[in-house]
Amino acid sequence: TDPADPKALGSLGGLGNTRQLVVRDGIAYVTSREDGVFIVEVANPTTPALLCHYDSIEVATGVAVSGAVLFIACRLHGVELVDVSDPRRPLHLSTVRTGEAQSVDVRNGYAYVGVWGTSELVVVDVRNPRAPEITARCPLDGFGDGVAVRGSHVFVATGHHSRERKTWYPKEGDPCYGQRHGLEVFDQSDP
């Protein structure tokens, strides 16, 4: 209630190596890398309660929810789509091989995926969650990491160094050192 003086209301331990989370309708979906996804009731923030653990197909990093579908960025295996209409019994729907997915956001039937290794924003038509289809691959100059869709724009946080680097870890003084640690913005009015 006072942004200058936040107060802890509740906590829940034992969720492993937590990474990202999204909250919808009193339910928190928490990715936990090698521990998959934890689904937590948070309607009463003073007493969060574990509803279930979902063992994702690979290391769970990013997460988004759209309707009754949970989208899990699963690193090298892409994005896993899971039916969470009953959050106590999540059911695997499909997987789309985007490349090394770090994060995902979903709007209007399209998933936007930050792909690390190939430095891309990958757009996926997920209107049929049992048969997702890649519709676009947009090159980034840094590694695709965080993704957020707002209005007609997709914002992608890029990490590490420019794709023009000669080594994975350039040293200070190299022209690629520190380049492309930033934000790239795309118009997504036509996914």
Backbone as a printed PyTorch tensor [residue, N CA C, xyz], in Angstrom:
tensor([[[  0.8170,  -1.2060,   0.0000],
         [  0.0000,   0.0000,   0.0000],
         [  0.8560,   1.2640,   0.0000]],

        [[  2.0960,   1.1660,   0.4810],
         [  3.0190,   2.3100,   0.4870],
         [  4.2670,   1.9210,  -0.2990]],

        [[  4.3670,   2.3200,  -1.5710],
         [  5.5010,   1.9150,  -2.4030],
         [  6.8660,   2.3180,  -1.8320]],

        [[  6.9060,   3.3400,  -1.0060],
         [  8.1740,   3.7520,  -0.4080],
         [  8.5810,   2.8660,   0.7650]],

        [[  7.6470,   2.0470,   1.2440],
         [  7.9170,   1.2020,   2.3950],
         [  7.1950,  -0.1400,   2.2490]],

        [[  7.6390,  -0.9830,   1.2940],
         [  6.9490,  -2.2620,   1.0920],
         [  7.1210,  -3.1900,   2.2940]],

        [[  6.1010,  -4.0080,   2.5430],
         [  6.1180,  -4.9560,   3.6570],
         [  5.8840,  -6.3660,   3.1220]],

        [[  6.6670,  -7.3150,   3.6070],
         [  6.4560,  -8.7200,   3.2540],
         [  5.1750,  -9.2020,   3.9150]],

        [[  4.3510,  -9.9010,   3.1340],
         [  3.0910, -10.4250,   3.6670],
         [  3.1430, -11.9210,   3.9060]],

        [[  3.8450, -12.6400,   3.0490],
         [  3.9150, -14.0880,   3.1750],
         [  5.0710, -14.6180,   2.3550]],

        [[  5.3580, -15.8840,   2.5030],
         [  6.4280, -16.5060,   1.7160],
         [  6.1580, -18.0080,   1.6290]],

        [[  6.8290, -18.6110,   0.6460],
         [  6.7300, -20.0560,   0.4650],
         [  8.0920, -20.5340,   0.0010]],

        [[  8.7320, -21.3630,   0.7790],
         [ 10.0560, -21.8850,   0.4310],
         [  9.9550, -23.2200,  -0.2840]],

        [[ 11.1220, -23.7670,  -0.6060],
         [ 11.1900, -25.0950,  -1.1900],
         [ 10.8470, -25.1620,  -2.6610]],

        [[ 10.9770, -24.0310,  -3.3720],
         [ 10.6290, -24.0050,  -4.7890],
         [ 11.8500, -24.1280,  -5.7020]],

        [[ 12.9690, -24.5340,  -5.1440],
         [ 14.1440, -24.7870,  -5.9810],
         [ 14.8090, -23.5290,  -6.4940]],

        [[ 15.3480, -23.6240,  -7.6980],
         [ 16.1500, -22.5730,  -8.3200],
         [ 15.2350, -21.6460,  -9.1310]],

        [[ 14.4160, -20.8640,  -8.4390],
         [ 13.4030, -20.0480,  -9.1000],
         [ 14.0130, -19.0540, -10.0810]],

        [[ 13.2570, -18.7750, -11.1540],
         [ 13.7630, -17.9430, -12.2490],
         [ 12.8170, -16.7910, -12.5710]],

        [[ 11.6090, -17.0860, -13.0600],
         [ 10.6320, -16.0610, -13.4050],
         [  9.2630, -16.5010, -12.9040]],

        [[  8.3220, -15.5490, -12.8680],
         [  6.9710, -15.9090, -12.4600],
         [  5.9670, -14.9930, -13.1340]],

        [[  4.7380, -15.4750, -13.1860],
         [  3.6020, -14.6890, -13.6530],
         [  2.4330, -15.0560, -12.7510]],

        [[  1.5820, -14.0680, -12.4600],
         [  0.4270, -14.3010, -11.5960],
         [ -0.8380, -13.9820, -12.3850]],

        [[ -1.7820, -14.9190, -12.3980],
         [ -3.0810, -14.7400, -13.0560],
         [ -4.1650, -15.3310, -12.1660]],

        [[ -5.2010, -14.5390, -11.9140],
         [ -6.3820, -15.0200, -11.1870],
         [ -6.0360, -15.7170,  -9.8700]],

        [[ -5.1340, -15.1200,  -9.1010],
         [ -4.7900, -15.6600,  -7.7920],
         [ -3.8800, -16.8710,  -7.8140]],

        [[ -3.3050, -17.1850,  -8.9850],
         [ -2.3860, -18.3190,  -9.1160],
         [ -1.0490, -17.7930,  -9.6340]],

        [[  0.0450, -18.1820,  -8.9590],
         [  1.3980, -17.8380,  -9.4160],
         [  2.0070, -19.0620, -10.0930]],

        [[  2.5770, -18.8430, -11.2670],
         [  3.2850, -19.8930, -12.0120],
         [  4.7600, -19.5100, -11.9360]],

        [[  5.5630, -20.3290, -11.2730],
         [  6.9500, -19.9920, -10.9690],
         [  7.8780, -20.9900, -11.6600]],

        [[  8.7300, -20.4890, -12.5870],
         [  9.7040, -21.3900, -13.1970],
         [ 10.8810, -21.5450, -12.2470]],

        [[ 11.4620, -22.7400, -12.2970],
         [ 12.5060, -23.0670, -11.3430],
         [ 13.6200, -23.8800, -12.0040]],

        [[ 14.0030, -23.4450, -13.2080],
         [ 15.0550, -24.0760, -13.9900],
         [ 14.9470, -25.6030, -13.9700]],

        [[ 15.9170, -26.3020, -13.3960],
         [ 15.9160, -27.7740, -13.4310],
         [ 14.7860, -28.3880, -12.6000]],

        [[ 14.0910, -27.5790, -11.8230],
         [ 12.9900, -28.0770, -10.9990],
         [ 11.6200, -27.8920, -11.6500]],

        [[ 11.5620, -27.4300, -12.9040],
         [ 10.2920, -27.2980, -13.6040],
         [  9.5100, -26.0740, -13.1790]],

        [[  8.1860, -26.2500, -12.9860],
         [  7.2900, -25.1410, -12.6550],
         [  6.5070, -25.5000, -11.3950]],

        [[  6.4190, -24.5320, -10.5030],
         [  5.5980, -24.6690,  -9.3060],
         [  4.3650, -23.7910,  -9.4820]],

        [[  3.1940, -24.3480,  -9.2040],
         [  1.9370, -23.6210,  -9.3260],
         [  1.4280, -23.3720,  -7.9120]],

        [[  1.2780, -22.0740,  -7.5770],
         [  1.0520, -21.6680,  -6.1930],
         [ -0.2110, -20.8020,  -6.0950]],

        [[ -1.0730, -21.1450,  -5.1630],
         [ -2.2590, -20.3410,  -4.8550],
         [ -1.7900, -19.1070,  -4.0800]],

        [[ -2.0640, -17.8980,  -4.6000],
         [ -1.6480, -16.6670,  -3.9270],
         [ -2.8160, -15.7050,  -3.7340]],

        [[ -4.0470, -16.2090,  -3.8290],
         [ -5.2200, -15.3480,  -3.6550],
         [ -5.1690, -14.6610,  -2.2880]],

        [[ -4.7270, -15.3820,  -1.2640],
         [ -4.4760, -14.7870,   0.0390],
         [ -2.9570, -14.6840,   0.1720]],

        [[ -2.3970, -13.4910,  -0.0520],
         [ -0.9390, -13.3600,  -0.0780],
         [ -0.2370, -13.6580,   1.2450]],

        [[ -0.9650, -13.7120,   2.3410],
         [ -0.3200, -14.0220,   3.6220],
         [ -0.0690, -15.5120,   3.7860]],

        [[ -0.7950, -16.3430,   3.0040],
         [ -0.6320, -17.7960,   3.1250],
         [ -0.5620, -18.4570,   1.7370]],

        [[  0.5020, -18.2010,   0.9750],
         [  0.6190, -18.8740,  -0.3190],
         [  0.6960, -20.3870,  -0.1110]],

        [[  0.0500, -21.1260,  -1.0250],
         [ -0.0040, -22.5810,  -0.8680],
         [  0.3280, -23.2620,  -2.1920]],

        [[  1.1840, -24.2480,  -2.1330],
         [  1.5550, -25.0060,  -3.3170],
         [  0.3770, -25.8470,  -3.7860]],

        [[ -0.0250, -25.6500,  -5.0600],
         [ -1.0860, -26.4700,  -5.6470],
         [ -0.4990, -27.7070,  -6.2990]],

        [[  0.6110, -27.5190,  -7.0440],
         [  1.2630, -28.6750,  -7.6510],
         [  2.6120, -28.2780,  -8.2340]],

        [[  3.3630, -29.2890,  -8.5680],
         [  4.6420, -29.1390,  -9.2570],
         [  4.4830, -29.7640, -10.6250]],

        [[  4.9460, -29.0630, -11.6760],
         [  4.8880, -29.6020, -13.0350],
         [  6.3190, -29.7840, -13.5260]],

        [[  6.6340, -30.9780, -13.9470],
         [  7.9740, -31.3050, -14.4270],
         [  8.0590, -30.9810, -15.9170]],

        [[  8.5800, -29.8080, -16.2420],
         [  8.6760, -29.3690, -17.6410],
         [  9.6450, -30.2600, -18.4190]],

        [[  9.5840, -30.1590, -19.7480],
         [ 10.3840, -31.0480, -20.5930],
         [ 11.8790, -30.7790, -20.4930]],

        [[ 12.2580, -29.5740, -20.0400],
         [ 13.6700, -29.2400, -19.8900],
         [ 13.7760, -28.0810, -18.9260]],

        [[ 14.9390, -27.5000, -18.7680],
         [ 15.1700, -26.3900, -17.8410],
         [ 14.1570, -25.2730, -18.0990]],

        [[ 13.3600, -24.9310, -17.0880],
         [ 12.3130, -23.9180, -17.2060],
         [ 12.8690, -22.5430, -16.8410]],

        [[ 12.8200, -21.6180, -17.8020],
         [ 13.3110, -20.2650, -17.5480],
         [ 12.1590, -19.2660, -17.5630]],

        [[ 11.6390, -18.9370, -18.7460],
         [ 10.5820, -17.9470, -18.8610],
         [  9.2050, -18.5620, -18.7480]],

        [[  8.1920, -17.6840, -18.5110],
         [  6.8350, -18.1760, -18.3200],
         [  5.8320, -17.0970, -18.7160]],

        [[  4.7220, -17.5410, -19.2880],
         [  3.5910, -16.6660, -19.6030],
         [  2.3240, -17.5060, -19.5050]],

        [[  1.1970, -16.8270, -19.2920],
         [ -0.1000, -17.4950, -19.2720],
         [ -1.0350, -16.7000, -20.1670]],

        [[ -1.7830, -17.4130, -20.9980],
         [ -2.8140, -16.7920, -21.8230],
         [ -4.0230, -17.7150, -21.8030]],

        [[ -5.1340, -17.2130, -21.2790],
         [ -6.3080, -18.0570, -21.1150],
         [ -5.9730, -19.2140, -20.1950]],

        [[ -6.2340, -20.4350, -20.6460],
         [ -5.9540, -21.6280, -19.8470],
         [ -4.6720, -22.3160, -20.2760]],

        [[ -3.7890, -21.5780, -20.9930],
         [ -2.5450, -22.1870, -21.4780],
         [ -1.3420, -21.5140, -20.8170]],

        [[ -0.4900, -22.3620, -20.2550],
         [  0.7820, -21.9370, -19.6700],
         [  1.8610, -22.1460, -20.7220]],

        [[  2.7120, -21.1400, -20.9220],
         [  3.8160, -21.2040, -21.8730],
         [  5.1170, -21.1980, -21.0730]],

        [[  5.9250, -22.2520, -21.2470],
         [  7.1630, -22.3850, -20.4930],
         [  8.3380, -22.3320, -21.4640]],

        [[  9.1940, -21.3310, -21.3040],
         [ 10.4300, -21.2790, -22.0910],
         [ 11.3690, -22.3310, -21.5120]],

        [[ 11.6870, -23.3350, -22.3310],
         [ 12.4410, -24.5040, -21.8660],
         [ 13.8230, -24.5770, -22.5150]],

        [[ 14.5300, -23.4870, -22.4640],
         [ 15.8880, -23.4320, -22.9880],
         [ 16.0330, -24.1260, -24.3280]],

        [[ 16.8420, -25.1630, -24.4300],
         [ 17.1850, -25.7620, -25.7200],
         [ 16.0090, -26.4300, -26.4080]],

        [[ 14.9650, -26.7720, -25.6840],
         [ 13.8180, -27.4530, -26.2800],
         [ 12.7310, -26.5040, -26.7640]],

        [[ 12.9050, -25.2010, -26.6220],
         [ 11.9100, -24.2470, -27.1120],
         [ 10.8620, -23.9220, -26.0750]],

        [[  9.6060, -23.8740, -26.5030],
         [  8.5080, -23.4880, -25.6180],
         [  7.5220, -24.6480, -25.4910]],

        [[  7.2050, -24.9880, -24.2460],
         [  6.2220, -26.0270, -23.9570],
         [  4.8910, -25.3540, -23.6370]],

        [[  3.8080, -25.8510, -24.2220],
         [  2.4600, -25.3550, -23.9690],
         [  1.7370, -26.3690, -23.0900]],

        [[  1.1220, -25.8720, -22.0000],
         [  0.5250, -26.7340, -20.9860],
         [ -0.8830, -26.2270, -20.6600]],

        [[ -1.8490, -27.1200, -20.6280],
         [ -3.2190, -26.7890, -20.2500],
         [ -3.2690, -26.6540, -18.7300]],

        [[ -3.6430, -25.4550, -18.2470],
         [ -3.7660, -25.2320, -16.8000],
         [ -5.2000, -24.8480, -16.4380]],

        [[ -6.1640, -25.3620, -17.2040],
         [ -7.5700, -25.0830, -16.8740],
         [ -7.8900, -25.6080, -15.4730]],

        [[ -7.2060, -26.6810, -15.0630],
         [ -7.2390, -27.1350, -13.6770],
         [ -5.8010, -27.0240, -13.1680]],

        [[ -5.4750, -25.9320, -12.4610],
         [ -4.0760, -25.7080, -12.0590],
         [ -3.4990, -26.7890, -11.1490]],

        [[ -4.3380, -27.6570, -10.6020],
         [ -3.8450, -28.7710,  -9.7920],
         [ -3.4370, -29.9630, -10.6490]],

        [[ -3.8500, -29.9480, -11.9320],
         [ -3.5600, -31.0600, -12.8440],
         [ -3.1570, -30.5370, -14.2240]],

        [[ -2.0010, -29.9120, -14.3460],
         [ -1.5680, -29.4040, -15.6510],
         [ -1.3190, -30.5520, -16.6330]],

        [[ -1.6410, -30.3030, -17.9120],
         [ -1.4920, -31.3270, -18.9500],
         [ -0.6980, -30.7820, -20.1310]],

        [[  0.3260, -31.5200, -20.5270],
         [  1.1430, -31.1450, -21.6830],
         [  0.2720, -31.1060, -22.9370]],

        [[  0.3990, -30.0170, -23.7280],
         [ -0.3200, -29.8950, -24.9920],
         [  0.5970, -30.0840, -26.1880]],

        [[  1.7330, -29.3750, -26.1790],
         [  2.6400, -29.4210, -27.3270],
         [  3.9500, -28.7260, -26.9750]],

        [[  4.8630, -28.7960, -27.9250],
         [  6.1540, -28.1050, -27.8150],
         [  6.4660, -27.5070, -29.1750]],

        [[  7.0180, -26.3120, -29.1770],
         [  7.4780, -25.7000, -30.4200],
         [  8.9770, -25.4320, -30.2780]],

        [[  9.7540, -25.9270, -31.2410],
         [ 11.2240, -25.8420, -31.1940],
         [ 11.6810, -24.4950, -31.7570]],

        [[ 11.8000, -23.5130, -30.8890],
         [ 12.1780, -22.1550, -31.2920],
         [ 13.6720, -21.9270, -31.3020]],

        [[ 14.4210, -22.7770, -30.6460],
         [ 15.8140, -22.5050, -30.3180],
         [ 15.8840, -22.2990, -28.8160]],

        [[ 16.9860, -21.8130, -28.3280],
         [ 17.2460, -21.7010, -26.8860],
         [ 16.3900, -20.6070, -26.2430]],

        [[ 15.1720, -20.9570, -25.8720],
         [ 14.1930, -20.0100, -25.3400],
         [ 14.5460, -19.5790, -23.9250]],

        [[ 14.6130, -18.2640, -23.7180],
         [ 14.8740, -17.7110, -22.3900],
         [ 13.6140, -17.1530, -21.7550]],

        [[ 12.7660, -16.5130, -22.5920],
         [ 11.5560, -15.9030, -22.0580],
         [ 10.4830, -15.9030, -23.1380]],

        [[  9.2400, -15.6590, -22.6940],
         [  8.1100, -15.7110, -23.6190],
         [  7.0210, -14.7640, -23.1170]],

        [[  6.3230, -14.1280, -24.0510],
         [  5.1400, -13.3480, -23.7360],
         [  4.1140, -13.6780, -24.8140]],

        [[  2.8350, -13.5890, -24.4810],
         [  1.7800, -14.0080, -25.4130],
         [  0.7280, -12.9170, -25.5090]],

        [[  0.3470, -12.5810, -26.7540],
         [ -0.7300, -11.6210, -26.9980],
         [ -1.4810, -12.0160, -28.2600]],

        [[ -2.7940, -11.9790, -28.1670],
         [ -3.6680, -12.1560, -29.3300],
         [ -3.3490, -13.3950, -30.1540]],

        [[ -3.0650, -14.5060, -29.4870],
         [ -2.8350, -15.7620, -30.1870],
         [ -1.4380, -15.9540, -30.7390]],

        [[ -0.4870, -15.0920, -30.3510],
         [  0.9050, -15.2240, -30.7980],
         [  1.8310, -15.1800, -29.5890]],

        [[  2.8070, -16.0790, -29.5990],
         [  3.8400, -16.0980, -28.5630],
         [  5.0850, -15.4330, -29.1380]],

        [[  5.7200, -14.6130, -28.3340],
         [  6.9410, -13.9120, -28.7050],
         [  8.0400, -14.4470, -27.7940]],

        [[  9.0750, -15.0340, -28.3950],
         [ 10.0700, -15.7880, -27.6450],
         [ 11.4520, -15.1600, -27.8210]],

        [[ 12.1060, -14.8630, -26.7100],
         [ 13.4940, -14.4050, -26.7400],
         [ 14.4040, -15.6170, -26.8310]],

        [[ 15.1380, -15.7240, -27.9510],
         [ 16.0100, -16.8820, -28.1800],
         [ 17.4600, -16.4300, -28.0360]],

        [[ 18.1640, -17.0980, -27.1570],
         [ 19.5070, -16.7150, -26.7550],
         [ 20.5590, -17.0490, -27.8150]],

        [[ 20.8220, -18.3110, -28.0450],
         [ 21.9700, -18.7490, -28.8430],
         [ 21.9940, -18.2280, -30.2610]],

        [[ 20.8290, -18.1250, -30.9140],
         [ 20.7820, -17.6550, -32.2990],
         [ 20.4450, -16.1680, -32.3920]],

        [[ 20.3500, -15.4880, -31.2470],
         [ 20.0810, -14.0470, -31.2010],
         [ 18.8520, -13.6710, -32.0210]],

        [[ 17.6920, -14.2020, -31.5990],
         [ 16.4690, -13.9580, -32.3480],
         [ 15.2740, -13.6770, -31.4350]],

        [[ 14.3180, -12.9560, -32.0200],
         [ 12.9620, -12.9180, -31.5080],
         [ 12.1880, -13.8540, -32.4240]],

        [[ 11.5770, -14.8990, -31.8670],
         [ 10.8110, -15.8560, -32.6650],
         [  9.3310, -15.6540, -32.3390]],

        [[  8.5180, -15.5460, -33.3980],
         [  7.0790, -15.3530, -33.2490],
         [  6.3830, -16.6590, -33.6160]],

        [[  5.4420, -17.0900, -32.7560],
         [  4.7740, -18.3750, -32.9350],
         [  3.2590, -18.1750, -32.8840]],

        [[  2.5690, -18.6910, -33.8910],
         [  1.1120, -18.6970, -33.8890],
         [  0.6690, -19.8240, -32.9540]],

        [[  0.0120, -19.4580, -31.8390],
         [ -0.4060, -20.4490, -30.8440],
         [ -1.9240, -20.4920, -30.7060]],

        [[ -2.6310, -20.0290, -31.7390],
         [ -4.0930, -20.0470, -31.6700],
         [ -4.6200, -21.4700, -31.5510]],

        [[ -3.8900, -22.4410, -32.1110],
         [ -4.1920, -23.8510, -31.8520],
         [ -3.0480, -24.3650, -30.9710]],

        [[ -3.2470, -24.4230, -29.6570],
         [ -2.1470, -24.7750, -28.7600],
         [ -1.6240, -26.2000, -28.9210]],

        [[ -2.3510, -27.0400, -29.6280],
         [ -1.8570, -28.3980, -29.8900],
         [ -0.9830, -28.4540, -31.1420]],

        [[ -0.9850, -27.3630, -31.9310],
         [ -0.1910, -27.3350, -33.1640],
         [  0.3840, -25.9410, -33.4060]],

        [[  1.2890, -25.4790, -32.5210],
         [  1.8730, -24.1500, -32.7090],
         [  2.7680, -24.1110, -33.9500]],

        [[  2.8070, -22.9400, -34.6160],
         [  3.6130, -22.7940, -35.8330],
         [  4.4260, -21.5080, -35.7760]],

        [[  5.7110, -21.6110, -36.0790],
         [  6.5700, -20.4290, -36.1470],
         [  6.1620, -19.6110, -37.3660]],

        [[  5.9230, -18.2970, -37.1630],
         [  5.5320, -17.4170, -38.2600],
         [  6.6330, -16.4370, -38.6520]],

        [[  7.5630, -16.1420, -37.7210],
         [  8.6190, -15.1820, -38.0400],
         [  9.8270, -15.4010, -37.1420]],

        [[ 10.9890, -15.0650, -37.6960],
         [ 12.2450, -15.0470, -36.9410],
         [ 12.8880, -13.6920, -37.2160]],

        [[ 13.0880, -12.9200, -36.1710],
         [ 13.6440, -11.5720, -36.3090],
         [ 15.0280, -11.5420, -35.6730]],

        [[ 16.0710, -11.2110, -36.4430],
         [ 17.4190, -11.1800, -35.8730],
         [ 17.5770, -10.0540, -34.8520]],

        [[ 18.3220, -10.3690, -33.8050],
         [ 18.6970,  -9.3870, -32.7830],
         [ 20.2000,  -9.1880, -32.8550]],

        [[ 20.6840,  -8.0620, -32.3580],
         [ 22.1330,  -7.8890, -32.3690],
         [ 22.7780,  -8.4390, -31.1010]],

        [[ 22.0060,  -8.6210, -30.0540],
         [ 22.5040,  -9.2810, -28.8520],
         [ 21.7250, -10.5680, -28.6670]],

        [[ 21.9530, -11.2590, -27.5760],
         [ 21.2410, -12.5030, -27.3040],
         [ 19.8230, -12.1970, -26.8150]],

        [[ 18.8330, -12.9090, -27.3410],
         [ 17.4470, -12.7030, -26.9140],
         [ 17.2570, -13.1700, -25.4850]],

        [[ 16.7500, -12.2880, -24.6630],
         [ 16.5380, -12.6450, -23.2600],
         [ 15.1140, -12.2710, -22.8650]],

        [[ 14.9080, -11.1830, -22.1590],
         [ 13.5660, -10.8090, -21.7290],
         [ 12.7050, -10.3120, -22.8790]],

        [[ 11.3980, -10.6330, -22.8330],
         [ 10.4460, -10.2070, -23.8590],
         [  9.1950,  -9.6740, -23.1820]],

        [[  8.6770,  -8.5380, -23.6870],
         [  7.4060,  -8.0010, -23.2030],
         [  6.6620,  -7.4020, -24.3860]],

        [[  5.3610,  -7.6890, -24.4630],
         [  4.5210,  -7.1330, -25.5250],
         [  3.5770,  -6.1250, -24.8830]],

        [[  3.5550,  -4.9150, -25.4280],
         [  2.6510,  -3.8700, -24.9680],
         [  2.1270,  -3.1490, -26.1970]],

        [[  0.8130,  -3.1220, -26.3400],
         [  0.2180,  -2.4800, -27.5020],
         [  0.6990,  -3.1520, -28.7740]],

        [[  1.1850,  -2.3590, -29.7110],
         [  1.6580,  -2.9210, -30.9810],
         [  3.1720,  -3.1220, -31.0000]],

        [[  3.7940,  -3.1100, -29.8290],
         [  5.2530,  -3.2380, -29.7630],
         [  5.6940,  -4.4690, -28.9790]],

        [[  6.8120,  -5.0490, -29.4310],
         [  7.4870,  -6.1070, -28.6910],
         [  8.8250,  -5.5350, -28.2430]],

        [[  9.0970,  -5.6380, -26.9500],
         [ 10.3420,  -5.1540, -26.3750],
         [ 11.1980,  -6.3720, -26.0360]],

        [[ 12.4460,  -6.3810, -26.4990],
         [ 13.3340,  -7.5140, -26.2600],
         [ 14.6080,  -7.0050, -25.5840]],

        [[ 14.8970,  -7.5300, -24.4000],
         [ 16.1550,  -7.2290, -23.7250],
         [ 17.2190,  -8.1310, -24.3380]],

        [[ 18.3290,  -7.5370, -24.7210],
         [ 19.4210,  -8.3170, -25.3070],
         [ 20.5870,  -8.3320, -24.3420]],

        [[ 21.1360,  -9.4980, -24.1390],
         [ 22.2250,  -9.6530, -23.1900],
         [ 23.5190, -10.0070, -23.8730]],

        [[ 24.5620,  -9.9950, -23.1250],
         [ 25.9150, -10.3280, -23.5620],
         [ 26.4530,  -9.2950, -24.5320]],

        [[ 27.0700,  -9.7290, -25.5780],
         [ 27.7630,  -8.8120, -26.4750],
         [ 27.2210,  -8.9470, -27.8900]],

        [[ 27.6310,  -8.0340, -28.7520],
         [ 27.1690,  -8.0300, -30.1300],
         [ 27.4300,  -9.3610, -30.8200]],

        [[ 26.5540,  -9.7220, -31.7570],
         [ 26.7480, -10.9580, -32.5140],
         [ 28.0190, -10.9040, -33.3560]],

        [[ 28.5960,  -9.7250, -33.5410],
         [ 29.8280,  -9.5660, -34.3180],
         [ 31.0840,  -9.9360, -33.5210]],

        [[ 30.9110, -10.3530, -32.2790],
         [ 32.0590, -10.6720, -31.4360],
         [ 32.8760, -11.8110, -32.0470]],

        [[ 34.1540, -11.8410, -31.7410],
         [ 35.0260, -12.9070, -32.2380],
         [ 35.1200, -14.0660, -31.2410]],

        [[ 34.8750, -13.7850, -29.9650],
         [ 34.8870, -14.8150, -28.9310],
         [ 33.6140, -14.6570, -28.1010]],

        [[ 33.2700, -15.6980, -27.3280],
         [ 32.0810, -15.6230, -26.4780],
         [ 32.2020, -14.5180, -25.4480]],

        [[ 33.3960, -14.3020, -24.9270],
         [ 33.5800, -13.3290, -23.8580],
         [ 34.6460, -12.3140, -24.2470]],

        [[ 34.2700, -11.3000, -25.0700],
         [ 35.2540, -10.2950, -25.4480],
         [ 35.7820,  -9.5460, -24.2190]],

        [[ 36.9900,  -9.0880, -24.3230],
         [ 37.6300,  -8.3350, -23.2380],
         [ 37.4330,  -6.8410, -23.4560]],

        [[ 37.5780,  -6.0920, -22.3890],
         [ 37.4760,  -4.6440, -22.4920],
         [ 38.4570,  -4.1420, -23.5500]],

        [[ 38.0070,  -3.2350, -24.4110],
         [ 38.8280,  -2.7340, -25.5030],
         [ 38.4430,  -3.3550, -26.8400]],

        [[ 37.8940,  -4.5870, -26.8280],
         [ 37.3880,  -5.2070, -28.0520],
         [ 36.1950,  -4.3760, -28.5250]],

        [[ 36.0680,  -4.0910, -29.8470],
         [ 34.9630,  -3.2540, -30.3160],
         [ 33.5750,  -3.8180, -29.9950]],

        [[ 33.4640,  -5.1110, -29.7160],
         [ 32.1620,  -5.7070, -29.3950],
         [ 31.8940,  -5.7640, -27.9040]],

        [[ 32.8770,  -5.4200, -27.0790],
         [ 32.7210,  -5.5030, -25.6360],
         [ 31.6320,  -4.5310, -25.1690]],

        [[ 30.6500,  -5.0690, -24.4660],
         [ 29.6080,  -4.2270, -23.8960],
         [ 28.5730,  -3.7450, -24.8910]],

        [[ 28.7320,  -4.0660, -26.1520],
         [ 27.7620,  -3.6400, -27.1550],
         [ 26.5440,  -4.5430, -27.1060]],

        [[ 25.4030,  -3.9810, -27.3760],
         [ 24.1330,  -4.6700, -27.4930],
         [ 23.5910,  -5.1990, -26.1770]],

        [[ 24.0440,  -4.6240, -25.0980],
         [ 23.4180,  -4.8910, -23.8040],
         [ 22.2960,  -3.8710, -23.7130]],

        [[ 21.1610,  -4.1890, -24.2310],
         [ 20.1450,  -3.1550, -24.2410],
         [ 18.7740,  -3.6510, -24.5820]],

        [[ 18.0740,  -2.8340, -25.3360],
         [ 16.6760,  -3.0560, -25.6380],
         [ 16.4510,  -2.8630, -27.1280]],

        [[ 15.7710,  -3.8110, -27.7610],
         [ 15.3670,  -3.6770, -29.1470],
         [ 13.8500,  -3.6890, -29.1880]],

        [[ 13.2550,  -2.8220, -30.0210],
         [ 11.8120,  -2.6560, -30.0790],
         [ 11.3270,  -2.9860, -31.4790]],

        [[ 10.2720,  -3.8200, -31.5580],
         [  9.7040,  -4.2510, -32.8360],
         [  8.2350,  -3.8550, -32.9170]],

        [[  7.7780,  -3.5550, -34.1180],
         [  6.3540,  -3.3410, -34.3770],
         [  5.7610,  -4.7230, -34.6330]],

        [[  4.7810,  -5.1060, -33.8460],
         [  4.1840,  -6.4350, -34.0030],
         [  2.7500,  -6.3490, -34.5180]],

        [[  2.4030,  -5.2460, -35.1930],
         [  1.0350,  -5.1200, -35.6920],
         [  0.7180,  -6.1930, -36.7390]],

        [[  1.7510,  -6.7510, -37.3840],
         [  1.5800,  -7.9010, -38.2900],
         [  2.5350,  -8.9960, -37.8320]],

        [[  2.0480,  -9.9170, -36.9490],
         [  2.9430, -10.9590, -36.4120],
         [  3.4640, -11.9040, -37.4830]]])
